[in-house]
Short mmCIF file of C-alpha atoms in Angstrom, two decimals:
data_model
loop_
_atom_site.label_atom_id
_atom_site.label_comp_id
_atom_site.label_asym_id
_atom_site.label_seq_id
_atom_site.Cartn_x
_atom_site.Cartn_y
_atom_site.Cartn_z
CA UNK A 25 23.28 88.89 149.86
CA UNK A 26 25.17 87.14 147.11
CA UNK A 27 26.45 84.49 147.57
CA UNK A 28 29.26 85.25 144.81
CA UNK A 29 32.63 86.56 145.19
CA UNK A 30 34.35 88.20 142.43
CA UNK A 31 38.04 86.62 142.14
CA UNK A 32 40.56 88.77 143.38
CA UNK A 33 43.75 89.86 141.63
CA UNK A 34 46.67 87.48 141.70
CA UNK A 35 49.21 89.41 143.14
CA UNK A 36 51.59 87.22 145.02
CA UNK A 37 52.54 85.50 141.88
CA UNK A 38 53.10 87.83 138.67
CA UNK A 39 53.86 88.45 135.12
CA UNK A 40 54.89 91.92 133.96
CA UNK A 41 54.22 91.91 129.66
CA UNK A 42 55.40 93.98 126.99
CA UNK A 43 55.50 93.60 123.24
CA UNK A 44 57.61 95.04 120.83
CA UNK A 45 56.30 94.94 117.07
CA UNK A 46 56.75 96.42 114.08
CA UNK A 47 53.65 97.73 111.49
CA UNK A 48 53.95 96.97 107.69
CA UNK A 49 52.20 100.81 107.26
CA UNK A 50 52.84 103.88 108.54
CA UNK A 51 50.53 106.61 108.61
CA UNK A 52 51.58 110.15 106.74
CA UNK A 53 50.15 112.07 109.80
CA UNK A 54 52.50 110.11 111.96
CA UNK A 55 49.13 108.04 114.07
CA UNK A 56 49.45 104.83 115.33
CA UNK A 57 48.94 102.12 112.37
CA UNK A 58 45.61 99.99 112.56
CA UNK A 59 46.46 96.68 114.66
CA UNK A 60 45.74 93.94 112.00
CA UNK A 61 49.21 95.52 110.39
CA UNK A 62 51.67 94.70 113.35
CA UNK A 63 53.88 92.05 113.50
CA UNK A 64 55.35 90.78 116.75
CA UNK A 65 58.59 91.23 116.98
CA UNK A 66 59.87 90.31 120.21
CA UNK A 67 57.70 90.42 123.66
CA UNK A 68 59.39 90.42 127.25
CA UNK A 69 58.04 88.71 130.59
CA UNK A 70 58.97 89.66 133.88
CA UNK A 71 57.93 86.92 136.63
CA UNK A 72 57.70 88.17 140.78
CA UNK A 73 56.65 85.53 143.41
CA UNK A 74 56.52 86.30 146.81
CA UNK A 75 56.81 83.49 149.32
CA UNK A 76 54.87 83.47 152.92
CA UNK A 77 58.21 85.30 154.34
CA UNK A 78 57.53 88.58 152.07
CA UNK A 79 60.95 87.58 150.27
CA UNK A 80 60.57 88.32 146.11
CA UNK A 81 62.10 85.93 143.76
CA UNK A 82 62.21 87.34 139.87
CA UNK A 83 63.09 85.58 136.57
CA UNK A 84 62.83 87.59 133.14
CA UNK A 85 62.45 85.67 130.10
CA UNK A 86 62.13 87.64 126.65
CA UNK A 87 60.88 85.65 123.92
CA UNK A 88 62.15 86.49 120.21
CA UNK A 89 59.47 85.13 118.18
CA UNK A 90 61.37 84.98 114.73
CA UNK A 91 63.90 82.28 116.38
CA UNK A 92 61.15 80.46 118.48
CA UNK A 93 59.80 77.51 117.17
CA UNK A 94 56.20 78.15 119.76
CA UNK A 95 56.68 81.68 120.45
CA UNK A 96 52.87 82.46 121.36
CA UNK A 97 52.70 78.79 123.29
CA UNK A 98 55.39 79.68 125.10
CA UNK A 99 54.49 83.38 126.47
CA UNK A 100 51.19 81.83 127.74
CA UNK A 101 53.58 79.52 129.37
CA UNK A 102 55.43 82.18 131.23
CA UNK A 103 52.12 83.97 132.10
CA UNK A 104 50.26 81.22 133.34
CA UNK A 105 48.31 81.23 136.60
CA UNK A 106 49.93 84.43 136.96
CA UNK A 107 48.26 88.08 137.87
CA UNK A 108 49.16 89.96 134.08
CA UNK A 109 50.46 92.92 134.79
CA UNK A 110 50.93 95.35 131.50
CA UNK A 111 50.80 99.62 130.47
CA UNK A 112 48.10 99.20 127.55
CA UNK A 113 47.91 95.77 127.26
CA UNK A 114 44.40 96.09 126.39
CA UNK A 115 44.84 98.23 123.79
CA UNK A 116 48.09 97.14 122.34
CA UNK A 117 49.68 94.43 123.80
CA UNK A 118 47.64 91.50 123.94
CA UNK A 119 45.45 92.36 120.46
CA UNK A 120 48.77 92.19 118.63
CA UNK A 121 49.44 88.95 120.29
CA UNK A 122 45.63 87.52 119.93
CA UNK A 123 45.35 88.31 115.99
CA UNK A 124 48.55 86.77 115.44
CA UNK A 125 48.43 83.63 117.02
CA UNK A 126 45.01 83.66 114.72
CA UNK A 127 47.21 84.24 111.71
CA UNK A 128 49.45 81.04 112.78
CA UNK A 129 46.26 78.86 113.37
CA UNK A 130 47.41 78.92 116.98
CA UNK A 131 44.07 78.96 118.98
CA UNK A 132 45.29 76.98 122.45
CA UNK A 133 46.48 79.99 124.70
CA UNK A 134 43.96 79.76 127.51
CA UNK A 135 46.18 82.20 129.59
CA UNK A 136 46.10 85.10 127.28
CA UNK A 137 42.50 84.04 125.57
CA UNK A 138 41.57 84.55 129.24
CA UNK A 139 43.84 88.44 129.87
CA UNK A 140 41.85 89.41 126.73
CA UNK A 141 38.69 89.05 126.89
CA UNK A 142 38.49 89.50 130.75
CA UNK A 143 35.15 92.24 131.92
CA UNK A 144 36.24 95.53 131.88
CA UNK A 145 36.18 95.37 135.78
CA UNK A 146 37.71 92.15 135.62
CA UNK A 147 40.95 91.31 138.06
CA UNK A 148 42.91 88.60 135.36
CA UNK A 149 44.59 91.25 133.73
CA UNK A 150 46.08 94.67 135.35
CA UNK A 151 45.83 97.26 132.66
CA UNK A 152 47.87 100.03 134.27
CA UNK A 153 46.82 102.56 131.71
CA UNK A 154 43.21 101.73 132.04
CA UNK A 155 44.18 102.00 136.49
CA UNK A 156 45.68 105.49 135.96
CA UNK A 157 43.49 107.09 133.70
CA UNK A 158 40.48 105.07 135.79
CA UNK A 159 39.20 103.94 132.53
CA UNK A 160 39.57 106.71 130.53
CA UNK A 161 37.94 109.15 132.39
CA UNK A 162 41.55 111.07 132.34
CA UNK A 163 44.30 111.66 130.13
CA UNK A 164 47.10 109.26 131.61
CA UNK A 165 49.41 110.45 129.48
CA UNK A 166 52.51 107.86 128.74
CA UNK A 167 54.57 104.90 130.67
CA UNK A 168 57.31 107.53 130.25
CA UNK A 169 55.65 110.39 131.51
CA UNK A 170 54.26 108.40 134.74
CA UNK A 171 57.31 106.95 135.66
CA UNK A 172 59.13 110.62 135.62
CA UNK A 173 56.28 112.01 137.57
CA UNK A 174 56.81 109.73 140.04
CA UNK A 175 60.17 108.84 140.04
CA UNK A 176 60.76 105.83 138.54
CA UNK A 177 64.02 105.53 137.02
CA UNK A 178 64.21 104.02 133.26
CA UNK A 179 66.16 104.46 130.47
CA UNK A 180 65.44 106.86 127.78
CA UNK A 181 68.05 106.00 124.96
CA UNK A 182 65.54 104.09 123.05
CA UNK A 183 61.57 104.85 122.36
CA UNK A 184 58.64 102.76 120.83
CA UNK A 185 59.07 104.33 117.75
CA UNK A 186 62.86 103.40 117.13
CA UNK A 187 61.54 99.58 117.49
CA UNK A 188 61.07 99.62 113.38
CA UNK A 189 64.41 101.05 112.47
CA UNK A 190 66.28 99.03 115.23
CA UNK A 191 65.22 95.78 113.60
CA UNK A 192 65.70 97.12 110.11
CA UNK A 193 69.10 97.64 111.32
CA UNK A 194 69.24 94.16 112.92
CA UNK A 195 69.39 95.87 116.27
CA UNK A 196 67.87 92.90 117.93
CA UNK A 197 69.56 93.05 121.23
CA UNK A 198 68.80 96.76 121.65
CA UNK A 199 64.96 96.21 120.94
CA UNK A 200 64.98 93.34 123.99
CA UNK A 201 66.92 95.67 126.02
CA UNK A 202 64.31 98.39 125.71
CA UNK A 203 61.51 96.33 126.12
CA UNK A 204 63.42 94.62 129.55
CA UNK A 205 63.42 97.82 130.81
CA UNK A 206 60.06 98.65 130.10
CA UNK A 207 58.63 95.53 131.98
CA UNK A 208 60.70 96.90 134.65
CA UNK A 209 59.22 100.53 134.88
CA UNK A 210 55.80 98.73 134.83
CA UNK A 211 56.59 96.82 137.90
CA UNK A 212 57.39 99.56 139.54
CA UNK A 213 54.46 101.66 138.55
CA UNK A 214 52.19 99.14 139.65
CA UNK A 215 53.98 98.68 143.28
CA UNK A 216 52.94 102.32 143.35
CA UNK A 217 49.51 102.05 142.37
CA UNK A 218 48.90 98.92 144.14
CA UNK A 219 50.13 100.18 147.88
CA UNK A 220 47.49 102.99 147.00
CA UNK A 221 44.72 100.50 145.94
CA UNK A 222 45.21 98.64 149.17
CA UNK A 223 46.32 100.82 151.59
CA UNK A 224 49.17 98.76 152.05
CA UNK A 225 52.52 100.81 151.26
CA UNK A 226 55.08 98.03 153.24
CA UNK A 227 54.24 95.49 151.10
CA UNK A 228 54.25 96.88 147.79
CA UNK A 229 57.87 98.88 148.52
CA UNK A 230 59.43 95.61 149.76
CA UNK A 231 58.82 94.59 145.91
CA UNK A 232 60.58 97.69 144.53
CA UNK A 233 63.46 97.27 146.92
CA UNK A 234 64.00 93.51 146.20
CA UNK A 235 63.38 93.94 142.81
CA UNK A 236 66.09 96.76 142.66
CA UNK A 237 68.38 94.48 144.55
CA UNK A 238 67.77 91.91 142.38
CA UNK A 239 68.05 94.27 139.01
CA UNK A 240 72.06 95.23 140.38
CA UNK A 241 72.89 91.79 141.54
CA UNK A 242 71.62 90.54 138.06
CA UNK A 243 73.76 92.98 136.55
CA UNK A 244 70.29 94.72 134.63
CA UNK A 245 70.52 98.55 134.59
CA UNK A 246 66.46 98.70 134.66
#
């Protein structure tokens, strides 16, 4: 028998990531503009830790990169030594980030170098899209449409593809407040995948009540 033992998901301490960005093109048939023409516009971390007593402590942190001096420096800060939790990350998320760091001759992010280019089965990064559709084999439709199938409460005022006209508008604060509360909806997406994953439902609902107790006492509507 082998005498390896593939590392196993981080999931005492994690980091929840979304990215908001804006694309220089848009498409007359209304698809999704190719990568290398998004710019990052804002990207939102949501930290969990559990302690040996079960208790969850959160922090979110939402890093505006046009009035950071080391935006990309800083979000592999917040996501270090963590488990990366994201909804597309793969796809989205973390090539945005990856091509332009490369464009600001930023090439130090060992934390996100590392969520990026994990194996496909690899257990740095949880892609919940890639988990729900089992890697592509099905049609997992959207964060949205997930989080209404099962429950999950988030707010609907604001979509992905308002991001552009919100910042043309200078509607900063409304962009970070969408993308807080989709960190939030991924959380609790994952909770729900992960008690399935492990059998373990206890667990995995003690982090959606905490974090909702957390979310009111913090004054957050996600």
């Amino acid at each position: 028998m082998s005498r390896y033992q593939p590392k196993q998901f981080e999931d005492r301490h994690l980091a929840v990531v979304d990215v908001e960005a804006i694309s220089a093109e848009q498409p007359d048939d209304g698809s999704c503009p190719p990568l290398p023409t998004f710019t990052p516009i804002l990207a939102s971390v949501l930290q969990a830790d559990r302690n040996g007593y079960g208790e969850w402590v959160f922090h979110l942190e939402t890093v505006r990169f046009a009035e950071h001096e080391r935006p990309y420096e800083k979000l592999d800060e917040l996501i270090r030594a963590r488990g990366l939790i994201s909804f597309n990350g793969s796809g989205f998320d973390l090539p945005v980030l990856m091509l332009n760091a490369q464009k600001e001759r930023c090439f130090k992010l060992p934390a996100l170098t590392a969520a990026a280019t994990q194996p496909k089965w690899g257990n740095i990064h949880y892609d919940l899209a890639q988990r729900c559709s089992y890697h592509g084999a099905a049609r997992v439709g959207t964060l949205e449409q997930l989080c209404d199938a099962l429950g999950i409460p988030a707010k609907l005022d604001v979509h992905g593809k308002d991001v552009a006209e919100l910042c043309g508008r200078g509607e900063i604060d409304r962009i970070e407040d969408y993308c807080s509360t989709d960190v939030a909806a991924t959380l609790m997406l994952y909770a729900h995948q992960r008690a399935m994953e492990t059998g373990d439902p206890l667990t995995h609902a003690s982090l959606i009540t905490q974090f909702a107790r957390w979310a009111q006492q913090d004054g957050r509507e996600c």
